Amino acid sequence: MPVDLIRAQAASAAWTYTPEGAREVSTPEYRLVGHPSWSGGGVELQWLGPLRRTVRQVVDEVREIALGMGVEHLTWCVRPGHPDEFEREVLLRGGTLVDEAQVLAASVDDALPRLDAPHDVVVTTVEDLADLRAATDVAAAAFGTAPLDDDDLREQLRADTEMPEAAWFLARLLPEGRPVGAAGATLDAGVVRLWGGSVHPEVRGRGVYRALLAARLHRARLEDADLALAKGHLAPSAPILRRCGFVDVGVEREYLLPLR
């Protein structure tokens, strides 16, 4: 069935993550979140609502609060539907574009037949610390970041177990069973949010991402989700998602703004 774009845009605007232990300042105009150190998320402006004041006044206030959190940089999330003045204000203050993602959506049933997942990739859910270590190590290799240390890994597992609506998936390459991909999914009110897709650089182009996508959508369909939402980076995941039947909803950008 065709994607309800209005519903997809509303689901995209509501897609934020505030882990346990985060410092949050929330008003009718914005939500500012200071992530715990183990998450590596820093401090970010996650959401912007209808403004009662000028954009400049809101930006000034958020900047002062972030300074009080003891950080030197603030991540600003510019989402579809935010006023154009907000993005211009961030750029005028020296914001640097650090991430850009296309928000895409698909009917779960319509996307499944197009996936054609390879037979030599098996995908399972992450169930224990060893699985999570394998998944996060693959993600680190894919994104060029440092692997989590043992303390951060245990904290991540504890946080995950307290979020039954979310799950990690781990892809292994047969016949040796080597971990080669990882991804996550969160179910919320009939919507499956697809996040964290990563493939080890040594096996890109072999269908690992499609296998992860198929596993998450199959599970979502079993749990009665009918809409899939993803934030695909312009290269390489967004083109793959479009070939699998996803349609464009809008572009989300993240800017890093110096505070000092």
Coordinates of C-alpha atoms in Angstrom, one line a residue:
M1 CA 0.0 0.0 0.0
P2 CA 1.2 3.6 -0.5
V3 CA 3.0 5.3 2.3
D4 CA 1.1 7.8 4.3
L5 CA 3.6 10.7 4.1
I6 CA 1.9 12.8 6.8
R7 CA 2.1 9.9 9.2
A8 CA 5.7 9.2 8.2
Q9 CA 6.7 12.8 8.8
A10 CA 5.0 12.8 12.2
A11 CA 6.8 9.6 13.1
S12 CA 10.1 11.0 12.0
A13 CA 9.7 14.1 14.1
A14 CA 8.9 12.0 17.1
W15 CA 12.0 9.8 16.6
T16 CA 14.4 10.9 19.3
Y17 CA 16.5 8.9 21.8
T18 CA 17.1 9.9 25.4
P19 CA 19.1 7.2 27.3
E20 CA 18.9 6.6 31.0
G21 CA 21.2 8.9 32.9
A22 CA 21.0 11.7 30.3
R23 CA 20.5 15.3 31.4
E24 CA 17.4 16.7 29.7
V25 CA 16.0 20.2 29.4
S26 CA 12.6 20.1 27.8
T27 CA 10.2 23.0 27.1
P28 CA 7.3 23.5 24.7
E29 CA 9.8 25.0 22.3
Y30 CA 12.8 22.6 22.4
R31 CA 14.4 19.5 23.9
L32 CA 18.1 19.6 24.9
V33 CA 19.8 16.4 25.9
G34 CA 23.2 15.8 27.5
H35 CA 24.0 12.1 26.8
P36 CA 25.9 10.0 29.4
S37 CA 29.5 9.5 28.7
W38 CA 29.2 5.8 27.7
S39 CA 26.9 6.7 24.8
G40 CA 29.3 9.1 23.1
G41 CA 26.3 11.3 22.2
G42 CA 27.5 14.6 23.7
V43 CA 25.0 17.3 24.1
E44 CA 22.4 17.9 21.3
L45 CA 19.3 19.9 20.6
Q46 CA 17.0 17.0 19.6
W47 CA 13.7 18.6 18.9
L48 CA 12.3 22.0 18.1
G49 CA 8.6 22.7 18.5
P50 CA 6.4 25.7 17.7
L51 CA 8.3 28.8 18.8
R52 CA 6.8 31.5 21.0
R53 CA 9.9 33.7 20.6
T54 CA 12.3 34.5 17.8
V55 CA 14.7 31.8 16.6
R56 CA 17.6 33.9 17.8
Q57 CA 16.3 34.1 21.4
V58 CA 15.8 30.4 21.5
V59 CA 19.2 29.7 20.1
D60 CA 20.8 32.1 22.7
E61 CA 19.0 30.3 25.5
V62 CA 19.9 26.8 24.4
R63 CA 23.6 27.9 24.0
E64 CA 23.7 29.2 27.5
I65 CA 22.3 26.0 29.0
A66 CA 24.7 23.9 27.0
L67 CA 27.6 26.0 28.3
G68 CA 26.4 25.3 31.8
M69 CA 26.7 21.6 31.0
G70 CA 30.5 22.1 30.5
V71 CA 30.8 21.3 26.8
E72 CA 32.6 23.2 24.1
H73 CA 30.4 22.0 21.2
L74 CA 26.7 21.4 20.7
T75 CA 25.1 19.2 18.1
W76 CA 22.1 20.8 16.5
C77 CA 19.5 18.5 14.8
V78 CA 17.7 20.2 12.0
R79 CA 14.7 18.0 11.1
P80 CA 12.0 18.3 8.4
G81 CA 9.5 20.8 9.4
H82 CA 11.9 23.1 11.4
P83 CA 11.7 26.7 10.3
D84 CA 14.3 27.7 7.7
E85 CA 15.5 30.5 10.0
F86 CA 16.7 28.0 12.5
E87 CA 19.2 26.4 10.1
R88 CA 20.4 29.8 8.9
E89 CA 21.0 31.0 12.5
V90 CA 23.1 27.9 13.2
L91 CA 25.2 28.5 10.0
L92 CA 25.7 32.2 10.8
R93 CA 27.1 31.2 14.2
G94 CA 29.7 28.9 12.7
G95 CA 27.9 25.6 12.7
T96 CA 29.6 22.9 10.7
L97 CA 27.6 20.2 8.9
V98 CA 28.7 16.8 10.4
D99 CA 25.9 14.5 9.3
E100 CA 23.1 14.4 6.8
A101 CA 20.5 11.7 6.4
Q102 CA 17.6 11.1 4.1
V103 CA 14.5 10.2 6.1
L104 CA 12.7 7.3 4.2
A105 CA 9.6 5.3 4.7
A106 CA 8.0 2.1 3.4
S107 CA 5.0 -0.1 3.9
V108 CA 6.4 -3.2 5.6
D109 CA 4.6 -5.6 3.3
D110 CA 5.6 -3.7 0.2
A111 CA 9.3 -3.6 1.0
L112 CA 9.8 -7.3 1.9
P113 CA 9.5 -8.8 -1.6
R114 CA 12.2 -6.5 -3.0
L115 CA 15.0 -7.4 -0.5
D116 CA 16.4 -10.6 -2.1
A117 CA 18.7 -11.2 0.9
P118 CA 21.8 -13.5 0.2
H119 CA 21.7 -17.1 1.4
D120 CA 25.2 -17.0 2.9
V121 CA 24.4 -14.3 5.5
V122 CA 22.5 -15.4 8.7
V123 CA 21.0 -12.7 11.0
T124 CA 20.1 -13.2 14.7
T125 CA 19.1 -10.9 17.5
V126 CA 21.7 -9.9 20.1
E127 CA 21.0 -11.9 23.3
D128 CA 24.1 -11.5 25.5
L129 CA 27.3 -9.6 26.1
A130 CA 29.3 -11.6 23.6
D131 CA 26.8 -10.9 20.8
L132 CA 26.7 -7.2 21.7
R133 CA 30.5 -7.1 21.7
A134 CA 30.5 -8.6 18.2
A135 CA 27.8 -6.1 17.0
T136 CA 29.5 -3.0 18.4
D137 CA 33.0 -4.1 17.1
V138 CA 31.5 -4.4 13.6
A139 CA 29.9 -1.0 14.0
A140 CA 33.2 0.5 15.1
A141 CA 35.0 -1.0 12.1
A142 CA 32.3 0.3 9.8
F143 CA 32.3 3.9 11.2
G144 CA 36.0 4.2 12.0
T145 CA 35.4 4.6 15.8
A146 CA 37.0 3.1 18.8
P147 CA 35.3 -0.1 20.1
L148 CA 33.5 0.1 23.4
D149 CA 35.4 -0.8 26.5
D150 CA 34.1 -3.4 28.9
D151 CA 32.4 -1.0 31.3
D152 CA 30.6 0.9 28.5
L153 CA 29.6 -2.4 26.9
R154 CA 28.0 -3.6 30.1
E155 CA 26.2 -0.3 30.5
Q156 CA 24.9 -0.5 26.9
L157 CA 23.6 -4.0 27.5
R158 CA 21.9 -2.9 30.7
A159 CA 20.2 0.0 28.9
D160 CA 19.1 -2.3 26.1
T161 CA 17.5 -4.8 28.4
E162 CA 15.4 -2.1 29.8
M163 CA 14.0 -1.2 26.4
P164 CA 12.1 -4.3 25.2
E165 CA 10.7 -2.4 22.3
A166 CA 14.3 -2.1 20.8
A167 CA 16.5 -4.9 19.5
W168 CA 20.0 -5.3 18.1
F169 CA 20.6 -7.6 15.1
L170 CA 23.9 -9.3 14.2
A171 CA 24.8 -10.6 10.8
R172 CA 27.3 -13.5 10.3
L173 CA 28.8 -14.7 7.1
L174 CA 28.6 -18.4 6.4
P175 CA 30.2 -20.9 6.5
E176 CA 32.7 -19.6 9.1
G177 CA 30.1 -17.5 11.0
R178 CA 32.2 -14.3 11.2
P179 CA 30.3 -11.2 12.4
V180 CA 30.0 -8.8 9.5
G181 CA 27.1 -6.6 10.1
A182 CA 24.9 -5.0 12.8
A183 CA 21.7 -3.0 13.0
G184 CA 18.9 -2.0 15.3
A185 CA 15.2 -1.7 15.3
T186 CA 12.6 -0.1 17.6
L187 CA 8.9 -0.8 17.5
D188 CA 6.5 2.0 18.4
A189 CA 2.8 2.3 17.7
G190 CA 2.8 0.2 14.5
V191 CA 6.1 1.9 13.3
V192 CA 9.4 0.1 13.1
R193 CA 12.3 2.5 13.3
L194 CA 15.5 1.2 11.6
W195 CA 18.8 2.5 13.0
G196 CA 22.5 1.7 13.4
G197 CA 22.9 -0.3 10.2
S198 CA 26.6 -1.1 9.7
V199 CA 28.6 -3.5 7.5
H200 CA 32.3 -4.4 7.9
P201 CA 34.3 -2.7 5.2
E202 CA 35.8 -6.0 4.0
V203 CA 32.4 -7.5 3.0
R204 CA 30.5 -4.5 1.6
G205 CA 28.6 -5.1 -1.6
R206 CA 27.7 -8.7 -0.7
G207 CA 24.1 -8.0 0.5
V208 CA 24.8 -7.9 4.3
Y209 CA 22.8 -4.7 4.7
R210 CA 19.8 -6.2 2.8
A211 CA 20.0 -9.2 5.0
L212 CA 19.8 -7.0 8.1
L213 CA 17.0 -5.1 6.6
A214 CA 15.0 -8.2 5.8
A215 CA 15.4 -9.6 9.3
R216 CA 14.2 -6.4 10.9
L217 CA 11.2 -6.0 8.6
H218 CA 10.2 -9.7 9.0
R219 CA 10.2 -9.3 12.8
A220 CA 8.3 -6.0 12.5
R221 CA 5.6 -7.7 10.4
L222 CA 5.2 -10.5 13.0
E223 CA 4.7 -7.8 15.6
D224 CA 2.0 -6.0 13.5
A225 CA 4.0 -3.0 12.4
D226 CA 2.9 -1.7 9.1
L227 CA 5.2 1.3 8.5
A228 CA 9.0 1.2 8.4
L229 CA 11.0 4.4 8.9
A230 CA 14.8 4.8 8.3
K231 CA 17.3 7.6 8.3
G232 CA 19.7 6.6 5.5
H233 CA 22.9 8.4 4.9
L234 CA 23.1 9.7 1.4
A235 CA 25.8 7.1 0.6
P236 CA 25.5 4.2 0.7
S237 CA 22.4 3.2 2.6
A238 CA 19.8 5.6 1.1
P239 CA 20.1 4.3 -2.4
I240 CA 19.7 0.7 -1.2
L241 CA 16.6 1.6 0.8
R242 CA 15.1 3.3 -2.3
R243 CA 15.7 0.2 -4.4
C244 CA 13.9 -1.8 -1.7
G245 CA 10.8 0.3 -2.0
F246 CA 11.4 3.2 0.5
V247 CA 10.3 6.7 -0.5
D248 CA 11.7 10.1 0.6
V249 CA 10.2 11.9 3.5
G250 CA 12.7 14.7 4.1
V251 CA 16.3 15.4 5.0
E252 CA 17.7 15.6 8.5
R253 CA 21.0 17.4 9.2
E254 CA 23.3 17.7 12.2
Y255 CA 25.5 20.6 12.8
L256 CA 28.3 21.0 15.3
L257 CA 28.4 24.4 16.8
P258 CA 31.3 25.8 18.8
L259 CA 30.2 27.4 22.1
R260 CA 33.5 29.1 23.1

